[in-house]
CSV table of C-alpha atoms and ligand atoms in Angstrom, one decimal:
chain,number,residue,atom,x,y,z
A,1,MET,CA,0.0,-0.1,0.0
A,2,THR,CA,2.7,2.4,-0.5
A,3,GLN,CA,0.6,4.4,-3.1
A,4,ALA,CA,-2.1,5.1,-0.5
A,5,ASN,CA,0.4,6.0,2.3
A,6,SER,CA,2.1,8.3,0.2
A,7,ILE,CA,-1.5,9.9,-0.5
A,8,GLN,CA,-1.5,10.2,3.2
A,9,THR,CA,1.5,11.8,3.6
A,10,SER,CA,0.8,14.3,1.3
A,11,ASN,CA,-2.1,15.4,2.5
A,12,ASN,CA,-1.1,15.9,6.1
A,13,ALA,CA,1.7,17.8,4.8
A,14,PRO,CA,1.2,21.5,4.6
A,15,GLN,CA,-0.2,22.2,1.2
A,16,LYS,CA,2.5,23.6,-1.2
A,17,LYS,CA,1.5,25.6,-4.3
A,18,ARG,CA,2.3,23.1,-6.9
A,19,LYS,CA,3.6,24.5,-10.3
A,20,ALA,CA,3.0,23.1,-13.6
A,21,VAL,CA,4.6,24.0,-17.0
A,22,ALA,CA,1.9,23.6,-19.9
A,23,LEU,CA,2.9,23.1,-23.5
A,24,ILE,CA,1.1,26.0,-25.6
A,25,SER,CA,0.7,25.2,-29.2
A,26,GLY,CA,-2.1,28.3,-29.7
A,27,GLY,CA,-4.8,25.4,-30.5
A,28,LEU,CA,-7.7,24.6,-28.4
A,29,ASP,CA,-6.4,21.5,-26.8
A,30,SER,CA,-3.3,22.6,-25.1
A,31,LEU,CA,-5.8,25.9,-24.2
A,32,LEU,CA,-8.3,23.3,-22.2
A,33,ALA,CA,-5.8,21.2,-20.6
A,34,ALA,CA,-3.6,24.3,-19.2
A,35,LYS,CA,-7.3,25.6,-17.9
A,36,VAL,CA,-8.2,22.3,-16.3
A,37,ILE,CA,-5.1,22.2,-14.3
A,38,GLN,CA,-5.4,25.7,-13.3
A,39,GLU,CA,-9.1,25.2,-12.4
A,40,GLN,CA,-7.6,22.9,-9.9
A,41,GLY,CA,-5.5,25.5,-7.8
A,42,ILE,CA,-2.3,24.7,-9.7
A,43,HIS,CA,0.2,27.5,-10.9
A,44,VAL,CA,0.8,27.1,-14.4
A,45,GLU,CA,2.8,28.9,-17.0
A,46,GLY,CA,3.0,28.3,-20.4
A,47,ILE,CA,6.3,27.3,-22.6
A,48,ASN,CA,5.6,27.7,-26.5
A,49,PHE,CA,8.3,26.1,-29.3
A,50,TYR,CA,9.0,27.8,-32.2
A,51,THR,CA,10.3,25.4,-34.7
A,52,GLY,CA,10.3,27.4,-37.9
A,53,PHE,CA,7.2,25.6,-39.2
A,54,CYS,CA,4.6,27.0,-37.2
A,55,VAL,CA,2.0,28.3,-39.3
A,56,GLU,CA,1.4,31.4,-36.9
A,57,GLY,CA,2.7,34.5,-37.7
A,58,HIS,CA,4.9,34.6,-40.8
A,59,THR,CA,2.2,33.8,-43.2
A,60,HIS,CA,-0.1,36.4,-42.3
A,61,ALA,CA,2.5,38.9,-42.0
A,62,ILE,CA,3.6,38.0,-45.2
A,63,ARG,CA,0.5,37.8,-47.3
A,64,LYS,CA,-1.3,40.8,-48.1
A,65,LYS,CA,-4.7,39.0,-48.8
A,66,ASP,CA,-4.4,37.9,-44.8
A,67,LYS,CA,-3.7,41.5,-43.9
A,68,ASP,CA,-7.7,42.1,-42.8
A,69,LYS,CA,-7.5,39.3,-40.5
A,70,GLN,CA,-6.1,40.0,-37.2
A,71,LYS,CA,-2.6,39.1,-36.6
A,72,ARG,CA,-2.2,37.7,-33.5
A,73,ASN,CA,0.0,35.1,-32.3
A,74,ASN,CA,-2.1,32.3,-31.1
A,75,ALA,CA,-0.3,31.2,-28.5
A,76,LEU,CA,0.1,34.7,-26.6
A,77,TRP,CA,-3.4,35.0,-27.1
A,78,VAL,CA,-4.0,31.8,-25.3
A,79,ALA,CA,-1.8,32.5,-22.4
A,80,GLU,CA,-3.8,36.0,-22.2
A,81,GLN,CA,-7.2,34.2,-21.9
A,82,LEU,CA,-5.4,31.6,-19.0
A,83,GLY,CA,-3.9,34.4,-17.4
A,84,ILE,CA,-0.6,33.0,-17.7
A,85,LYS,CA,3.1,33.6,-18.2
A,86,LEU,CA,4.4,32.3,-21.6
A,87,HIS,CA,7.7,31.4,-22.6
A,88,ILE,CA,8.5,31.5,-26.1
A,89,ILE,CA,11.7,29.5,-26.8
A,90,ASP,CA,13.5,29.1,-30.2
A,91,ILE,CA,14.3,25.8,-30.7
A,92,SER,CA,14.8,25.8,-34.6
A,93,GLU,CA,18.2,25.1,-34.9
A,94,GLU,CA,17.9,21.8,-32.4
A,95,TYR,CA,14.8,21.2,-34.3
A,96,LYS,CA,16.5,20.3,-37.8
A,97,ASP,CA,18.1,16.9,-36.3
A,98,ILE,CA,14.0,15.9,-35.3
A,99,VAL,CA,12.9,16.7,-39.0
A,100,LEU,CA,15.9,15.1,-40.8
A,101,ASN,CA,16.3,12.0,-38.7
A,102,PRO,CA,13.0,11.3,-36.8
A,103,LYS,CA,14.1,8.0,-35.0
A,104,HIS,CA,10.2,7.0,-35.1
A,105,GLY,CA,9.6,8.2,-38.6
A,106,TYR,CA,7.1,10.4,-40.2
A,107,GLY,CA,3.5,10.7,-40.6
A,108,ALA,CA,1.1,11.2,-43.2
A,109,ASN,CA,3.6,13.9,-44.4
A,110,LEU,CA,7.1,14.9,-43.5
A,111,ASN,CA,5.6,15.5,-39.8
A,112,PRO,CA,8.1,13.9,-37.4
A,113,CYS,CA,4.9,13.9,-34.9
A,114,LEU,CA,6.2,11.5,-32.3
A,115,ASP,CA,10.0,12.9,-32.3
A,116,CYS,CA,8.8,16.0,-32.2
A,117,LYS,CA,6.4,15.8,-28.9
A,118,ILE,CA,9.0,13.7,-26.9
A,119,PHE,CA,11.6,16.6,-28.1
A,120,MET,CA,9.2,19.3,-26.8
A,121,VAL,CA,8.4,17.4,-23.7
A,122,ASN,CA,11.7,17.0,-22.9
A,123,GLN,CA,12.9,20.8,-23.7
A,124,ALA,CA,9.9,21.8,-21.3
A,125,GLN,CA,11.3,19.5,-18.6
A,126,ALA,CA,14.3,20.7,-19.2
A,127,TRP,CA,13.4,24.6,-18.9
A,128,ALA,CA,11.1,23.9,-16.2
A,129,TRP,CA,13.3,22.2,-13.8
A,130,ALA,CA,16.5,24.7,-14.4
A,131,GLU,CA,14.0,27.2,-13.3
A,132,GLU,CA,14.8,28.7,-10.0
A,133,ASN,CA,12.0,26.9,-8.1
A,134,GLY,CA,11.1,24.1,-10.3
A,135,PHE,CA,7.9,23.0,-12.0
A,136,ASP,CA,6.4,19.7,-10.6
A,137,PHE,CA,4.8,18.6,-13.7
A,138,ILE,CA,4.1,19.1,-17.2
A,139,ILE,CA,0.9,19.3,-18.8
A,140,THR,CA,0.3,18.6,-22.7
A,141,GLY,CA,-3.1,18.8,-24.5
A,142,GLU,CA,-2.9,15.5,-25.9
A,143,VAL,CA,-5.9,13.2,-26.3
A,144,ILE,CA,-5.5,9.4,-27.3
A,145,GLY,CA,-6.4,8.8,-30.8
A,146,GLN,CA,-6.4,12.3,-32.2
A,147,ARG,CA,-3.6,11.9,-34.3
A,148,PRO,CA,-2.9,8.5,-35.9
A,149,LYS,CA,0.6,8.5,-35.1
A,150,SER,CA,1.7,10.7,-32.5
A,151,GLN,CA,-1.2,10.2,-29.8
A,152,ARG,CA,-2.3,6.7,-30.1
A,153,LYS,CA,-2.5,4.8,-26.5
A,154,GLU,CA,0.8,2.9,-27.2
A,155,THR,CA,2.7,6.1,-28.0
A,156,MET,CA,1.8,8.0,-24.9
A,157,PRO,CA,4.2,6.0,-22.5
A,158,ILE,CA,7.1,6.4,-25.1
A,159,ILE,CA,6.9,9.9,-25.0
A,160,ALA,CA,6.8,10.0,-21.2
A,161,ARG,CA,9.6,7.8,-20.9
A,162,GLU,CA,11.9,9.1,-23.8
A,163,SER,CA,11.5,12.6,-22.7
A,164,GLY,CA,12.5,11.9,-19.6
A,165,ALA,CA,9.5,13.3,-18.0
A,166,GLU,CA,8.3,9.9,-16.8
A,167,ASP,CA,5.1,10.2,-14.7
A,168,ARG,CA,5.4,13.9,-14.3
A,169,LEU,CA,3.7,14.3,-17.7
A,170,LEU,CA,0.1,14.8,-17.2
A,171,ARG,CA,-2.3,15.1,-20.1
A,172,PRO,CA,-5.3,16.3,-18.4
A,173,LEU,CA,-7.6,15.9,-21.4
A,174,CYS,CA,-7.2,12.0,-21.5
A,175,ALA,CA,-5.8,11.2,-18.4
A,176,LYS,CA,-8.3,8.9,-17.5
A,177,ASN,CA,-7.7,6.7,-20.1
A,178,LEU,CA,-3.9,6.3,-18.9
A,179,MET,CA,-2.3,5.2,-15.7
A,180,PRO,CA,-2.3,7.7,-12.9
A,181,THR,CA,0.6,9.9,-12.9
A,182,LEU,CA,2.9,11.2,-10.1
A,183,PRO,CA,0.4,14.5,-9.8
A,184,GLU,CA,-2.4,12.5,-9.4
A,185,ARG,CA,-0.9,9.8,-7.3
A,186,GLU,CA,0.2,12.2,-4.8
A,187,GLY,CA,-3.1,14.3,-5.1
A,188,TRP,CA,-1.9,17.3,-6.2
A,189,VAL,CA,-4.5,17.3,-8.8
A,190,ASP,CA,-8.1,15.4,-8.4
A,191,ARG,CA,-8.1,12.5,-11.0
A,192,GLU,CA,-11.9,12.6,-11.0
A,193,GLN,CA,-11.8,16.2,-12.5
A,194,LEU,CA,-9.7,15.4,-15.3
A,195,TYR,CA,-11.2,13.9,-18.5
A,196,ASP,CA,-11.2,10.8,-20.5
A,197,PHE,CA,-11.3,12.2,-24.4
A,198,SER,CA,-10.5,10.1,-26.9
A,199,GLY,CA,-10.5,9.6,-30.7
A,200,ARG,CA,-10.4,12.2,-33.6
A,201,SER,CA,-13.9,13.7,-32.8
A,202,ARG,CA,-13.3,17.2,-31.3
A,203,LYS,CA,-16.9,17.8,-30.1
A,204,PRO,CA,-15.9,17.0,-26.1
A,205,GLN,CA,-13.4,19.4,-26.6
A,206,PHE,CA,-15.6,22.0,-28.2
A,207,GLU,CA,-18.2,21.3,-25.5
A,208,LEU,CA,-15.5,21.7,-22.6
A,209,ALA,CA,-14.4,25.0,-24.4
A,210,LYS,CA,-17.9,26.5,-23.9
A,211,LYS,CA,-18.6,25.7,-20.6
A,212,PHE,CA,-15.1,27.5,-19.8
A,213,GLY,CA,-16.5,30.0,-22.2
A,214,PHE,CA,-13.9,30.2,-24.7
A,215,ASP,CA,-15.2,31.4,-28.2
A,216,ASP,CA,-12.5,32.6,-30.2
A,217,PHE,CA,-10.0,30.0,-30.1
A,218,ALA,CA,-7.8,29.1,-33.3
A,219,GLN,CA,-9.1,25.9,-35.3
A,220,PRO,CA,-6.5,26.3,-38.3
A,221,ALA,CA,-7.2,24.0,-41.0
A,222,GLY,CA,-4.5,21.4,-41.2
A,223,GLY,CA,-3.0,22.4,-37.7
A,224,CYS,CA,-0.4,24.9,-36.5
A,225,CYS,CA,2.5,23.0,-38.5
A,226,PHE,CA,3.2,23.4,-41.9
A,227,LEU,CA,4.9,19.8,-41.9
A,228,THR,CA,1.6,18.5,-41.6
A,229,ASP,CA,0.7,20.0,-45.0
A,230,ALA,CA,1.2,18.0,-48.0
A,231,ASN,CA,2.1,20.7,-50.3
A,232,TYR,CA,4.6,22.0,-48.1
A,233,SER,CA,6.0,18.7,-47.5
A,234,ALA,CA,6.6,18.2,-51.2
A,235,LYS,CA,8.3,21.4,-51.3
A,236,LEU,CA,10.8,20.5,-48.7
A,237,ALA,CA,10.9,17.2,-50.4
A,238,ASP,CA,11.9,18.7,-53.6
A,239,LEU,CA,14.6,20.9,-51.7
A,240,TRP,CA,16.4,18.1,-50.5
A,241,GLU,CA,16.3,16.0,-53.5
A,242,ALA,CA,17.3,19.1,-55.8
A,243,ARG,CA,20.5,19.6,-53.2
A,244,GLY,CA,21.3,15.9,-53.1
A,245,GLU,CA,21.2,16.0,-49.3
A,246,ARG,CA,18.5,16.4,-46.8
A,247,ARG,CA,19.6,19.9,-44.9
A,248,TYR,CA,18.1,23.1,-44.5
A,249,GLU,CA,18.5,26.5,-43.0
A,250,LEU,CA,15.8,28.6,-41.6
A,251,ASP,CA,15.6,30.8,-44.7
A,252,ASP,CA,15.1,28.0,-46.8
A,253,ILE,CA,11.7,27.0,-44.7
A,254,MET,CA,10.6,30.3,-44.5
A,255,LEU,CA,10.8,30.6,-48.3
A,256,LEU,CA,8.9,27.4,-48.9
A,257,LYS,CA,6.1,29.3,-47.2
A,258,VAL,CA,5.9,32.1,-49.8
A,259,GLY,CA,5.4,32.5,-53.4
A,260,ARG,CA,4.7,29.8,-56.4
A,261,HIS,CA,7.5,27.0,-56.7
A,262,ILE,CA,8.5,26.3,-60.1
A,263,ARG,CA,11.4,23.9,-61.0
A,264,PRO,CA,11.8,23.7,-64.7
A,265,LYS,CA,15.0,22.1,-64.5
A,266,PRO,CA,16.4,19.7,-61.8
A,267,ASN,CA,19.3,22.4,-60.9
A,268,PHE,CA,17.2,25.6,-60.3
A,269,LYS,CA,13.5,26.9,-59.0
A,270,LEU,CA,11.7,30.0,-59.3
A,271,ILE,CA,10.4,31.4,-56.4
A,272,VAL,CA,7.6,33.7,-58.1
A,273,SER,CA,5.5,36.2,-55.9
A,274,ARG,CA,2.0,36.0,-55.9
A,275,GLU,CA,1.2,39.5,-54.3
A,276,GLU,CA,2.6,42.7,-53.0
A,277,GLY,CA,2.8,41.3,-49.6
A,278,GLU,CA,5.1,38.3,-50.7
A,279,ASN,CA,7.1,40.8,-52.8
A,280,ASN,CA,8.1,42.7,-50.3
A,281,PHE,CA,9.1,39.8,-48.2
A,282,LEU,CA,11.0,38.5,-51.1
A,283,LYS,CA,12.9,41.7,-51.4
A,284,GLY,CA,14.7,41.0,-48.3
A,285,TYR,CA,16.4,38.0,-49.7
A,286,LYS,CA,18.2,39.9,-52.8
A,287,LYS,CA,21.4,40.2,-51.3
A,288,GLN,CA,21.4,36.4,-51.3
A,289,PHE,CA,19.5,35.0,-54.3
A,290,THR,CA,19.9,36.1,-58.4
A,291,SER,CA,16.5,37.9,-58.8
A,292,ILE,CA,14.5,38.7,-61.8
A,293,HIS,CA,11.8,41.6,-62.2
A,294,THR,CA,9.7,42.8,-65.1
A,295,VAL,CA,10.6,46.1,-66.2
A,296,SER,CA,8.3,46.7,-69.1
A,297,HIS,CA,5.1,45.5,-67.3
A,298,GLY,CA,3.9,45.1,-64.0
A,299,GLY,CA,4.8,41.9,-62.4
A,300,PRO,CA,6.2,39.8,-59.5
A,301,LEU,CA,9.6,39.6,-57.8
A,302,THR,CA,11.1,36.3,-58.5
A,303,LEU,CA,14.1,34.6,-57.1
A,304,LEU,CA,16.3,31.9,-58.5
A,305,ASP,CA,17.4,29.1,-56.2
A,306,GLY,CA,20.0,26.3,-57.4
A,307,SER,CA,22.8,26.6,-60.1
A,308,PHE,CA,22.3,28.3,-63.7
A,309,ASP,CA,23.7,29.3,-66.4
A,310,LYS,CA,22.7,31.9,-69.2
A,311,GLU,CA,20.3,29.6,-71.0
A,312,ASP,CA,18.5,28.7,-67.7
A,313,ILE,CA,18.2,32.7,-66.8
A,314,LYS,CA,16.8,33.1,-70.2
A,315,LEU,CA,14.1,30.2,-69.5
A,316,ALA,CA,13.5,31.8,-65.9
A,317,ALA,CA,12.9,35.1,-67.7
A,318,GLN,CA,10.2,34.1,-69.8
A,319,ILE,CA,8.6,31.9,-67.2
A,320,VAL,CA,8.4,35.1,-65.0
A,321,ALA,CA,7.4,37.1,-68.3
A,322,ARG,CA,4.4,34.5,-68.4
A,323,TYR,CA,2.8,35.8,-64.9
A,324,SER,CA,3.5,39.4,-65.7
A,325,GLY,CA,1.5,42.1,-66.9
A,326,GLY,CA,2.9,41.8,-70.3
A,327,LYS,CA,2.1,37.5,-70.6
A,328,SER,CA,0.2,38.4,-74.2
A,329,ALA,CA,2.9,41.1,-75.1
A,330,ASP,CA,5.2,39.9,-78.1
A,331,ALA,CA,8.4,40.9,-75.6
A,332,VAL,CA,8.8,41.6,-72.1
A,333,THR,CA,11.7,43.6,-70.5
A,334,VAL,CA,13.1,42.0,-67.4
A,335,GLN,CA,15.9,42.9,-65.3
A,336,ILE,CA,18.4,40.3,-63.8
A,337,GLU,CA,19.8,41.4,-60.4
A,338,ASN,CA,22.7,39.2,-59.1
A,339,PHE,CA,23.0,38.9,-55.4
A,340,ASN,CA,26.3,41.0,-55.4
A,341,GLY,CA,24.4,43.8,-56.9
A,342,THR,CA,25.4,44.2,-60.8
A,343,SER,CA,22.1,43.8,-63.0
A,344,TYR,CA,21.4,43.4,-66.7
A,345,VAL,CA,18.0,43.8,-69.0
A,346,MET,CA,17.2,41.2,-71.5
A,347,ASP,CA,13.9,41.0,-73.8
A,348,VAL,CA,12.2,37.7,-73.7
A,349,PRO,CA,8.8,36.5,-75.2
A,350,PRO,CA,6.8,35.5,-72.5
A,351,MET,CA,6.1,31.4,-72.6
A,352,PRO,CA,2.6,30.5,-73.4
A,353,ALA,CA,0.5,29.2,-70.4
A,354,HIS,CA,0.5,25.8,-71.8
A,355,GLU,CA,4.4,25.3,-71.7
A,356,VAL,CA,4.5,26.0,-68.3
A,357,LYS,CA,4.5,22.2,-67.3
A,358,GLU,CA,2.3,21.1,-64.6
A,359,GLU,CA,4.8,18.9,-63.2
A,360,TRP,CA,7.4,22.1,-63.1
A,361,HIS,CA,5.0,23.4,-60.3
A,362,VAL,CA,6.4,21.9,-56.6
B,1,MET,CA,20.6,53.7,-12.1
B,2,SER,CA,18.3,52.3,-15.0
B,3,SER,CA,19.7,52.4,-18.6
B,4,LYS,CA,18.5,52.6,-21.9
B,5,HIS,CA,18.7,49.9,-24.7
B,6,THR,CA,18.1,49.2,-28.1
B,7,LEU,CA,17.1,46.0,-30.0
B,8,ASP,CA,16.7,45.9,-33.7
B,9,CYS,CA,14.2,43.4,-35.0
B,10,SER,CA,13.4,44.6,-38.7
B,11,ASN,CA,12.7,42.0,-41.0
B,12,LEU,CA,12.3,39.5,-38.2
B,13,LEU,CA,8.6,38.1,-38.6
B,14,CYS,CA,6.6,36.9,-36.3
B,15,PRO,CA,7.4,35.3,-33.4
B,16,MET,CA,11.2,36.4,-33.7
B,17,PRO,CA,10.6,39.8,-32.7
B,18,VAL,CA,8.7,38.6,-29.1
B,19,ILE,CA,11.4,35.8,-28.7
B,20,ARG,CA,14.2,38.2,-28.7
B,21,THR,CA,12.4,40.9,-27.0
B,22,GLN,CA,11.7,38.4,-24.1
B,23,ASN,CA,15.4,37.4,-23.9
B,24,ALA,CA,16.8,40.9,-24.0
B,25,LEU,CA,14.2,42.1,-21.3
B,26,LYS,CA,15.6,38.7,-19.3
B,27,GLU,CA,19.2,40.4,-19.3
B,28,LEU,CA,18.2,43.6,-18.1
B,29,ASN,CA,17.8,45.4,-14.8
B,30,GLU,CA,14.5,46.4,-13.3
B,31,GLY,CA,13.5,49.9,-14.2
B,32,ASP,CA,15.6,49.7,-17.5
B,33,THR,CA,14.2,50.8,-20.6
B,34,LEU,CA,14.2,49.0,-24.0
B,35,GLU,CA,13.5,50.1,-27.4
B,36,VAL,CA,12.6,47.5,-29.6
B,37,ILE,CA,12.3,48.2,-33.7
B,38,CYS,CA,10.2,46.3,-35.6
B,39,THR,CA,8.9,45.9,-39.5
B,40,ASP,CA,6.4,43.1,-38.8
B,41,PRO,CA,2.8,44.5,-38.4
B,42,GLY,CA,2.1,41.4,-36.4
B,43,THR,CA,4.3,42.8,-33.6
B,44,LEU,CA,1.7,45.6,-32.8
B,45,SER,CA,-0.5,42.9,-31.4
B,46,ASP,CA,2.1,40.6,-30.2
B,47,ILE,CA,4.6,42.5,-28.2
B,48,PRO,CA,1.8,44.3,-26.0
B,49,THR,CA,0.4,40.8,-25.4
B,50,TRP,CA,3.8,39.3,-24.3
B,51,CYS,CA,4.3,42.4,-22.2
B,52,ARG,CA,0.8,42.3,-20.7
B,53,ILE,CA,0.8,38.7,-19.9
B,54,ASN,CA,4.8,38.5,-18.6
B,55,GLN,CA,3.9,41.6,-16.4
B,56,GLN,CA,6.2,44.3,-18.5
B,57,GLU,CA,5.1,47.8,-19.4
B,58,VAL,CA,4.8,49.1,-22.9
B,59,LEU,CA,5.7,52.6,-22.3
B,60,SER,CA,4.6,53.8,-25.7
B,61,THR,CA,4.5,52.8,-29.5
B,62,GLU,CA,5.5,54.5,-32.4
B,63,GLU,CA,4.6,54.0,-36.0
B,64,VAL,CA,7.2,56.0,-38.5
B,65,ASP,CA,6.9,54.8,-42.0
B,66,ASN,CA,7.5,51.1,-41.6
B,67,GLN,CA,8.7,50.9,-38.6
B,68,ILE,CA,6.7,50.4,-35.3
B,69,ILE,CA,9.2,51.2,-32.3
B,70,PHE,CA,8.2,50.1,-29.0
B,71,TYR,CA,9.5,51.3,-25.3
B,72,ILE,CA,9.4,49.0,-22.9
B,73,LYS,CA,10.0,49.4,-19.3
B,74,LYS,CA,11.4,46.3,-17.3
B,75,THR,CA,9.0,46.0,-14.8
B,76,ALA,CA,9.1,42.4,-13.5
B,77,ASN,CA,12.0,39.5,-13.5
C,401,SF4,S1,2.2,18.6,-35.8
C,401,SF4,FE1,4.3,19.6,-36.1
C,401,SF4,S2,4.4,20.7,-34.0
C,401,SF4,FE2,2.6,19.3,-33.9
C,401,SF4,S3,3.8,17.5,-33.0
C,401,SF4,FE3,3.6,17.3,-35.3
C,401,SF4,S4,5.6,17.6,-36.0
C,401,SF4,FE4,5.4,18.6,-34.0
């Protein structure tokens, strides 16, 4: 009866205010998980990890068409709703290894969810214990069966074990389907007030949200992470193939979020802006890439990525002209600017639409 | 003695300006002021939100051309 004894001892001891660190993604589940624990009188602080693939922010900041949407960082919004501190941590460098070499493999796209969760819980744990007073446990918004790969009943213990958090990892939304964790056994939280959600339906979450009075939470289609997006993953896979190695820099993965990506030949691709916001964003890269813009007509800014010769540049210029205001003109004047600042102009006939092959679009 | 510091977050996109601000404030003493220069319009909502939830004080926000400049006073550790 060691377990019962330890509960007894803890209950008789003077009550210390327990502290939990909540992994806050900006989505509904982590919001609810944190709220459930907060309701039990636990001091909660949030931690949010920036991987470089977060759907958050960048896309909205870049694209003008989204200008009317309220631009807010959802994790910050969630923290404010909960009235908790939020620590945002840039893990984009260390995260590369997770994306490039996931021990447990990928999900439907290039999403290494299981390794990602293990890594994030591990980072949260390292951060929490390093904090002056220490935190007693970690909360996530995981729900059994919600994601086919990372959130299965069998994977829950793997995350707890491999992250090093062991039974200091509590998932308030599905805790009742799992073995009691340390915070439950010690009586810091009341297991009876935790939940037994499972499966893909989000209905129980919506009901709980309603109960707590949350009605403006983020529900981004496809989640909060570009790696779950098939188009994005295809672009990332294309980048690796073209380079002949699996490697990326933060700028590479930012650029995959922007513009049309057209690869007419294996050795190079064009990144063609689709609107003004993207144009402005791509301008920031003119010192790193050769760029093309139309002079005789209005048109998009295009970056060239890869290695290319004169013929390739001509081909690229024709494609750029096809996306300019001069697409039906006999010739369009384009300016080619090298990243070292030198530039020259050339006249090219725009490529007819049907010659821009479907398979060039990455 | 409180001191003034400047952090340039030009061309950085959300959430990097918030992360840089958060990390810079960590290094300052209470009472110090941090001037943060941003170009991402998302910071208009994010930096004040971060300051509110982490009990730091935004003294003023200026928008000049395409720059957004925040003056933040470190009020809590
Ligand atoms: S969706 Fe992205 S952030 Fe979420 S667990 Fe999977 S890889 Fe990690």
